[in-house]
């Protein structure tokens, strides 16, 4: 088969590596990809939002299956465009990707179908939002409705902060049109867990759990980022939690989408918070998480093409999903200054050290080849260094050991990825 992957980050590298393991994959393309993906796939210089060019490429190259890694093209309707041209593609259609594309939609869905989540109100009007805050309890959480690169959530401790937040989201449009509407919701406490799942419209099969570290600095300090590291499985995702989520969240979400005439096929990523009152949904994403995919996919035993095809064909009930009985940790190597301001074009040394080492992966996020054929940094998050181990402790030691193999100027990482496991 000829497979096209759409996206350019560590997640797409992890997807490509998983696809490359399949005996069914004869040729892999990635649009636009990055330097690391280029080692296992042919990168095609087409942007993820250039749907017409992607369709033309898929037709001219007889692509059998397209897998979309990123949220923007899914929310923008890439699946509808491909399907209209008779092309096979994995991901939710536009009317289902709204599960991630609009937080107001997802909150209303959860309310209507009794799926546990924080209490909330949606607002289209800044003055109404400001008036609402006058009687609210603090801290409180403000969320821009649309996609905002994971940055559209503000946790406000005081009325003043919250008012400023409403102004910057709805009036100053800090997150652009994503802030035309907003959700104001109750602040919850608890540990966060990410559960990714495959969905075929009716059946849902959850993958092994993971936990992200979203803040830039150790001890969950600093700014929110796309994710600085992950571990899988989460020791906090117990059988009891799993049972509750199976009863109240997972299938309920798939059924709710179907009942709304928005059949969901693809990946649903459940961002959960394990609150004192039980697990609640923080957010939905309509794609693999990044860097969650970098710890979950290396542990998956199935042929990813079989699973993806079962989702498209509506036969996921026939698939037995299986994960290795081990653990994985991913430490993101970033350029110091991320997520605000950082240099690009710095030479990356030591990548060859990963060659031939089983259980170690160096997924590229922001890298490219310069004119001399050297690997250089090309983004804030540069690499996702992932290692497996018999348990989380060993996986963590292995991952941090492997971070030493890589060197580039301004290399920055958190030193406490997976440290929480010692509290479990
Ligand atoms: P989201 O993009 O909705 O997952 O939000 C980003 C991050 O903000 C989450 O991972 C949480 O750490 C935090 N967050 C979001 N909603 C809430 C909430 N209702 N209570 C507490 N923290 C929240
Ligand atoms: N790691 C969080 C996300 O992919 O949204």
CSV table of C-alpha atoms in Angstrom, one decimal, residues 38-360:
chain,number,residue,atom,x,y,z
A,38,UNK,CA,12.3,12.0,5.9
A,39,UNK,CA,14.5,9.1,7.0
A,40,UNK,CA,11.6,6.7,6.9
A,41,UNK,CA,9.2,8.4,4.5
A,42,UNK,CA,9.3,10.6,1.4
A,43,UNK,CA,8.5,14.2,2.5
A,44,UNK,CA,6.3,16.2,0.1
A,45,UNK,CA,6.4,20.0,0.3
A,46,UNK,CA,2.7,20.5,0.6
A,47,UNK,CA,1.2,22.2,3.6
A,48,UNK,CA,-1.4,20.4,5.7
A,49,UNK,CA,-4.1,23.0,4.8
A,50,UNK,CA,-3.5,22.8,1.1
A,51,UNK,CA,-6.3,20.4,0.5
A,52,UNK,CA,-6.4,20.7,-3.3
A,53,UNK,CA,-2.7,20.0,-3.7
A,54,UNK,CA,-3.0,17.1,-1.3
A,55,UNK,CA,-5.9,15.6,-3.3
A,56,UNK,CA,-3.9,16.0,-6.6
A,57,UNK,CA,-0.9,14.4,-5.0
A,58,UNK,CA,-2.9,11.5,-3.6
A,59,UNK,CA,-4.5,10.9,-7.0
A,60,UNK,CA,-1.3,11.2,-9.1
A,61,UNK,CA,0.6,8.9,-6.7
A,62,UNK,CA,-2.2,6.4,-6.3
A,63,UNK,CA,-2.3,6.8,-2.5
A,64,UNK,CA,-4.3,4.0,-0.9
A,65,UNK,CA,-4.7,5.5,2.5
A,66,UNK,CA,-4.2,9.0,4.0
A,67,UNK,CA,-3.8,9.4,7.8
A,68,UNK,CA,-4.2,12.9,9.2
A,69,UNK,CA,-2.2,13.7,12.3
A,70,UNK,CA,-3.0,17.3,12.9
A,71,UNK,CA,-6.2,19.1,14.2
A,72,UNK,CA,-6.4,22.0,11.8
A,73,UNK,CA,-6.9,20.1,8.6
A,74,UNK,CA,-9.5,17.8,10.3
A,75,UNK,CA,-11.4,20.7,11.7
A,76,UNK,CA,-11.1,22.4,8.3
A,77,UNK,CA,-12.8,19.4,6.6
A,78,UNK,CA,-9.9,17.6,4.9
A,79,UNK,CA,-11.7,14.3,5.3
A,80,UNK,CA,-14.8,15.6,3.5
A,81,UNK,CA,-12.7,16.9,0.6
A,82,UNK,CA,-10.8,13.6,0.2
A,83,UNK,CA,-14.0,11.5,0.4
A,84,UNK,CA,-15.7,13.6,-2.2
A,85,UNK,CA,-12.9,12.7,-4.5
A,86,UNK,CA,-13.2,9.0,-3.7
A,87,UNK,CA,-10.0,8.9,-1.7
A,88,UNK,CA,-9.6,6.8,1.4
A,89,UNK,CA,-8.7,8.8,4.5
A,90,UNK,CA,-8.6,8.3,8.3
A,91,UNK,CA,-10.1,10.9,10.5
A,92,UNK,CA,-13.4,12.5,11.5
A,93,UNK,CA,-15.4,14.5,8.9
A,94,UNK,CA,-15.8,18.2,9.6
A,95,UNK,CA,-19.1,17.8,11.3
A,96,UNK,CA,-17.5,15.4,13.8
A,97,UNK,CA,-14.1,17.1,14.2
A,98,UNK,CA,-16.1,19.9,15.8
A,99,UNK,CA,-15.7,17.8,18.9
A,100,UNK,CA,-12.3,19.4,19.1
A,101,UNK,CA,-12.9,22.4,17.0
A,102,UNK,CA,-15.5,24.0,19.3
A,103,UNK,CA,-15.2,23.8,23.1
A,104,UNK,CA,-18.7,25.3,23.3
A,105,UNK,CA,-20.1,22.4,21.2
A,106,UNK,CA,-18.3,19.8,23.2
A,107,UNK,CA,-19.5,21.2,26.5
A,108,UNK,CA,-23.1,21.3,25.2
A,109,UNK,CA,-22.8,17.7,24.0
A,110,UNK,CA,-21.5,16.6,27.4
A,111,UNK,CA,-24.3,18.4,29.2
A,112,UNK,CA,-27.0,17.0,26.9
A,113,UNK,CA,-25.8,13.4,27.3
A,114,UNK,CA,-24.8,13.5,31.0
A,115,UNK,CA,-21.1,13.0,30.4
A,116,UNK,CA,-19.2,14.2,33.4
A,117,UNK,CA,-17.4,17.5,32.9
A,118,UNK,CA,-16.9,20.8,34.7
A,119,UNK,CA,-20.0,23.1,35.1
A,120,UNK,CA,-19.9,25.9,32.6
A,121,UNK,CA,-21.6,28.6,30.6
A,122,UNK,CA,-21.0,29.6,26.9
A,123,UNK,CA,-20.8,33.2,25.8
A,124,UNK,CA,-21.0,35.0,22.5
A,125,UNK,CA,-20.9,38.4,24.0
A,126,UNK,CA,-18.1,39.9,26.1
A,127,UNK,CA,-20.4,42.1,28.2
A,128,UNK,CA,-22.4,39.1,29.2
A,129,UNK,CA,-19.3,37.2,30.1
A,130,UNK,CA,-18.0,40.1,32.2
A,131,UNK,CA,-21.3,40.4,34.0
A,132,UNK,CA,-21.4,36.6,34.7
A,133,UNK,CA,-17.9,36.8,36.4
A,134,UNK,CA,-19.2,39.3,39.0
A,135,UNK,CA,-21.1,36.5,40.7
A,136,UNK,CA,-18.7,33.6,40.0
A,137,UNK,CA,-16.4,31.7,42.4
A,138,UNK,CA,-12.6,31.8,41.9
A,139,UNK,CA,-10.4,30.4,40.6
A,140,UNK,CA,-12.3,30.1,37.3
A,141,UNK,CA,-11.3,28.8,33.9
A,142,UNK,CA,-11.7,30.7,30.6
A,143,UNK,CA,-11.5,28.9,27.3
A,144,UNK,CA,-11.5,30.3,23.8
A,145,UNK,CA,-14.0,28.3,21.8
A,146,UNK,CA,-11.9,27.4,18.8
A,147,UNK,CA,-8.4,26.0,18.1
A,148,UNK,CA,-5.6,28.0,19.7
A,149,UNK,CA,-2.6,25.7,19.6
A,150,UNK,CA,-3.4,24.4,23.1
A,151,UNK,CA,-3.0,27.9,24.5
A,152,UNK,CA,-6.5,29.2,24.6
A,153,UNK,CA,-7.2,28.2,28.2
A,154,UNK,CA,-6.7,30.7,31.1
A,155,UNK,CA,-6.9,29.8,34.7
A,156,UNK,CA,-7.8,33.0,36.6
A,157,UNK,CA,-7.5,33.4,40.4
A,158,UNK,CA,-9.2,36.7,40.8
A,159,UNK,CA,-12.0,38.7,39.3
A,160,UNK,CA,-9.5,41.2,37.9
A,161,UNK,CA,-7.5,38.5,36.1
A,162,UNK,CA,-10.7,37.0,34.7
A,163,UNK,CA,-12.0,40.3,33.4
A,164,UNK,CA,-8.6,40.9,31.7
A,165,UNK,CA,-8.8,37.4,30.3
A,166,UNK,CA,-12.3,37.9,28.8
A,167,UNK,CA,-11.1,41.1,27.2
A,168,UNK,CA,-8.0,39.6,25.7
A,169,UNK,CA,-9.9,36.5,24.3
A,170,UNK,CA,-13.1,38.2,23.1
A,171,UNK,CA,-12.3,41.8,22.5
A,172,UNK,CA,-8.5,41.9,21.7
A,173,UNK,CA,-8.8,38.6,19.9
A,174,UNK,CA,-5.6,37.2,21.4
A,175,UNK,CA,-6.4,33.8,19.8
A,176,UNK,CA,-8.0,35.3,16.7
A,177,UNK,CA,-11.5,34.1,15.7
A,178,UNK,CA,-11.1,31.2,18.2
A,179,UNK,CA,-12.2,33.8,20.7
A,180,UNK,CA,-15.5,34.8,19.0
A,181,UNK,CA,-17.1,32.6,21.6
A,182,UNK,CA,-15.9,31.4,24.9
A,183,UNK,CA,-16.6,28.9,27.6
A,184,UNK,CA,-16.3,29.9,31.3
A,185,UNK,CA,-16.1,26.9,33.5
A,186,UNK,CA,-15.6,25.7,37.0
A,187,UNK,CA,-12.1,25.1,38.2
A,188,UNK,CA,-11.4,21.5,39.0
A,189,UNK,CA,-8.5,19.8,40.8
A,190,UNK,CA,-7.0,16.4,40.3
A,191,UNK,CA,-4.5,14.5,38.3
A,192,UNK,CA,-4.7,14.6,34.5
A,193,UNK,CA,-4.7,11.6,32.3
A,194,UNK,CA,-4.9,11.3,28.5
A,195,UNK,CA,-6.7,8.3,27.0
A,196,UNK,CA,-6.6,8.0,23.2
A,197,UNK,CA,-9.0,5.8,21.4
A,198,UNK,CA,-9.8,4.4,18.0
A,199,UNK,CA,-13.5,4.9,16.9
A,200,UNK,CA,-15.3,3.5,13.8
A,201,UNK,CA,-18.6,5.5,14.2
A,202,UNK,CA,-20.1,2.9,16.6
A,203,UNK,CA,-17.4,1.0,18.4
A,204,UNK,CA,-14.6,2.5,20.5
A,205,UNK,CA,-11.4,0.8,21.6
A,206,UNK,CA,-9.3,2.7,24.0
A,207,UNK,CA,-5.5,2.6,24.0
A,208,UNK,CA,-3.2,2.5,27.0
A,209,UNK,CA,-3.2,5.6,29.1
A,210,UNK,CA,-0.6,8.4,29.1
A,211,UNK,CA,0.1,11.6,31.0
A,212,UNK,CA,1.4,14.8,29.4
A,213,UNK,CA,3.5,17.6,31.1
A,214,UNK,CA,2.1,20.8,29.6
A,215,UNK,CA,4.1,23.5,31.5
A,216,UNK,CA,7.5,24.6,30.3
A,217,UNK,CA,9.4,24.3,33.5
A,218,UNK,CA,10.0,21.7,36.2
A,219,UNK,CA,7.4,21.3,38.9
A,220,UNK,CA,4.7,22.4,36.5
A,221,UNK,CA,5.9,26.0,36.5
A,222,UNK,CA,6.2,28.3,33.5
A,223,UNK,CA,3.9,28.8,30.5
A,224,UNK,CA,1.7,26.2,28.9
A,225,UNK,CA,3.3,24.5,25.9
A,226,UNK,CA,2.2,21.9,23.4
A,227,UNK,CA,3.7,19.3,25.8
A,228,UNK,CA,7.2,18.8,27.3
A,229,UNK,CA,7.1,15.1,27.8
A,230,UNK,CA,4.8,12.1,28.5
A,231,UNK,CA,4.8,8.8,30.2
A,232,UNK,CA,2.6,5.7,29.5
A,233,UNK,CA,0.8,4.0,31.2
A,234,UNK,CA,-0.4,6.3,33.9
A,235,UNK,CA,-0.3,4.5,37.3
A,236,UNK,CA,-3.2,6.8,38.3
A,237,UNK,CA,-5.4,5.3,35.6
A,238,UNK,CA,-6.6,2.4,37.7
A,239,UNK,CA,-9.1,-0.3,36.8
A,240,UNK,CA,-11.7,1.5,38.8
A,241,UNK,CA,-11.1,4.7,36.8
A,242,UNK,CA,-11.2,2.7,33.6
A,243,UNK,CA,-14.5,1.1,34.6
A,244,UNK,CA,-16.1,4.4,35.4
A,245,UNK,CA,-14.9,6.0,32.1
A,246,UNK,CA,-16.2,3.0,30.1
A,247,UNK,CA,-19.6,3.3,31.8
A,248,UNK,CA,-20.0,7.1,31.7
A,249,UNK,CA,-17.6,8.7,29.2
A,250,UNK,CA,-16.2,6.7,26.2
A,251,UNK,CA,-19.1,4.9,24.6
A,252,UNK,CA,-21.4,7.7,25.7
A,253,UNK,CA,-19.4,10.2,23.7
A,254,UNK,CA,-19.4,8.0,20.5
A,255,UNK,CA,-23.2,7.4,20.9
A,256,UNK,CA,-23.8,11.1,21.5
A,257,UNK,CA,-22.0,12.0,18.3
A,258,UNK,CA,-23.9,9.4,16.4
A,259,UNK,CA,-27.2,10.6,17.9
A,260,UNK,CA,-26.4,14.1,16.8
A,261,UNK,CA,-25.9,12.9,13.2
A,262,UNK,CA,-22.2,13.5,13.5
A,263,UNK,CA,-20.8,9.9,13.3
A,264,UNK,CA,-17.2,10.0,14.5
A,265,UNK,CA,-14.5,7.9,12.8
A,266,UNK,CA,-10.9,8.4,13.8
A,267,UNK,CA,-9.1,9.1,17.0
A,268,UNK,CA,-10.9,10.6,20.1
A,269,UNK,CA,-8.4,11.8,22.7
A,270,UNK,CA,-10.0,12.1,26.1
A,271,UNK,CA,-8.3,14.7,28.3
A,272,UNK,CA,-9.5,13.6,31.7
A,273,UNK,CA,-9.1,15.0,35.2
A,274,UNK,CA,-9.4,12.6,38.1
A,275,UNK,CA,-11.3,14.9,40.5
A,276,UNK,CA,-12.3,14.0,44.1
A,277,UNK,CA,-15.8,13.6,42.6
A,278,UNK,CA,-14.6,11.1,40.0
A,279,UNK,CA,-13.2,11.3,36.5
A,280,UNK,CA,-14.4,14.3,34.4
A,281,UNK,CA,-13.7,15.3,30.8
A,282,UNK,CA,-11.4,18.4,30.5
A,283,UNK,CA,-11.4,18.4,26.8
A,284,UNK,CA,-11.7,16.3,23.6
A,285,UNK,CA,-9.3,16.2,20.8
A,286,UNK,CA,-10.1,14.6,17.4
A,287,UNK,CA,-6.5,13.2,16.8
A,288,UNK,CA,-3.6,11.6,18.4
A,289,UNK,CA,-1.9,13.7,21.1
A,290,UNK,CA,1.5,15.1,20.8
A,291,UNK,CA,3.7,13.9,22.6
A,292,UNK,CA,1.2,11.2,23.8
A,293,UNK,CA,1.5,9.4,20.5
A,294,UNK,CA,5.2,9.1,21.0
A,295,UNK,CA,4.7,6.9,24.1
A,296,UNK,CA,1.5,5.1,23.2
A,297,UNK,CA,2.2,4.0,19.6
A,298,UNK,CA,5.6,2.4,20.3
A,299,UNK,CA,3.8,0.2,22.8
A,300,UNK,CA,1.0,-0.9,20.5
A,301,UNK,CA,1.2,-4.5,19.3
A,302,UNK,CA,-1.3,-4.3,16.4
A,303,UNK,CA,-0.5,-3.4,12.9
A,304,UNK,CA,-1.7,0.3,12.8
A,305,UNK,CA,-2.9,-0.1,9.2
A,306,UNK,CA,-5.3,-2.9,10.2
A,307,UNK,CA,-6.7,-0.8,13.0
A,308,UNK,CA,-7.1,2.4,10.9
A,309,UNK,CA,-8.8,0.5,8.1
A,310,UNK,CA,-11.2,-1.1,10.6
A,311,UNK,CA,-12.1,2.3,11.8
A,312,UNK,CA,-12.8,3.5,8.2
A,313,UNK,CA,-14.7,0.3,7.4
A,314,UNK,CA,-16.8,0.2,10.6
A,315,UNK,CA,-15.3,-3.2,11.7
A,316,UNK,CA,-13.4,-2.1,14.7
A,317,UNK,CA,-15.4,-4.6,16.8
A,318,UNK,CA,-13.4,-7.4,15.1
A,319,UNK,CA,-10.0,-5.9,16.3
A,320,UNK,CA,-8.4,-6.9,19.5
A,321,UNK,CA,-6.2,-4.0,20.5
A,322,UNK,CA,-3.1,-5.0,22.4
A,323,UNK,CA,-0.3,-3.1,24.1
A,324,UNK,CA,3.0,-4.3,25.4
A,325,UNK,CA,3.2,-4.9,29.2
A,326,UNK,CA,5.9,-2.4,29.7
A,327,UNK,CA,6.2,1.4,29.9
A,328,UNK,CA,7.5,4.3,27.9
A,329,UNK,CA,8.7,7.8,28.7
A,330,UNK,CA,9.2,10.7,26.2
A,331,UNK,CA,11.3,13.7,27.1
A,332,UNK,CA,11.0,16.7,24.7
A,333,UNK,CA,14.2,18.4,23.8
A,334,UNK,CA,13.2,22.0,23.1
A,335,UNK,CA,15.1,25.2,22.2
A,336,UNK,CA,15.5,27.3,25.3
A,337,UNK,CA,13.0,30.1,25.2
A,338,UNK,CA,10.1,28.0,23.9
A,339,UNK,CA,7.1,28.6,23.8
A,340,UNK,CA,7.9,32.4,23.4
A,341,UNK,CA,11.0,33.1,21.5
A,342,UNK,CA,13.8,30.8,20.4
A,343,UNK,CA,16.5,30.4,17.8
A,344,UNK,CA,16.3,28.1,14.8
A,345,UNK,CA,18.9,26.6,12.5
A,346,UNK,CA,21.1,25.2,15.3
A,347,UNK,CA,23.0,22.1,14.4
A,348,UNK,CA,21.8,18.9,16.1
A,349,UNK,CA,24.5,16.3,16.9
A,350,UNK,CA,24.3,12.7,18.1
A,351,UNK,CA,21.2,11.5,16.3
A,352,UNK,CA,23.1,8.5,14.9
A,353,UNK,CA,23.4,7.1,18.5
A,354,UNK,CA,19.8,5.9,18.2
A,355,UNK,CA,20.5,3.7,15.3
A,356,UNK,CA,20.1,0.0,16.0
A,357,UNK,CA,19.1,0.6,19.7
A,358,UNK,CA,15.9,-1.4,20.4
A,359,UNK,CA,13.4,0.4,22.5
A,360,UNK,CA,14.9,3.9,22.0
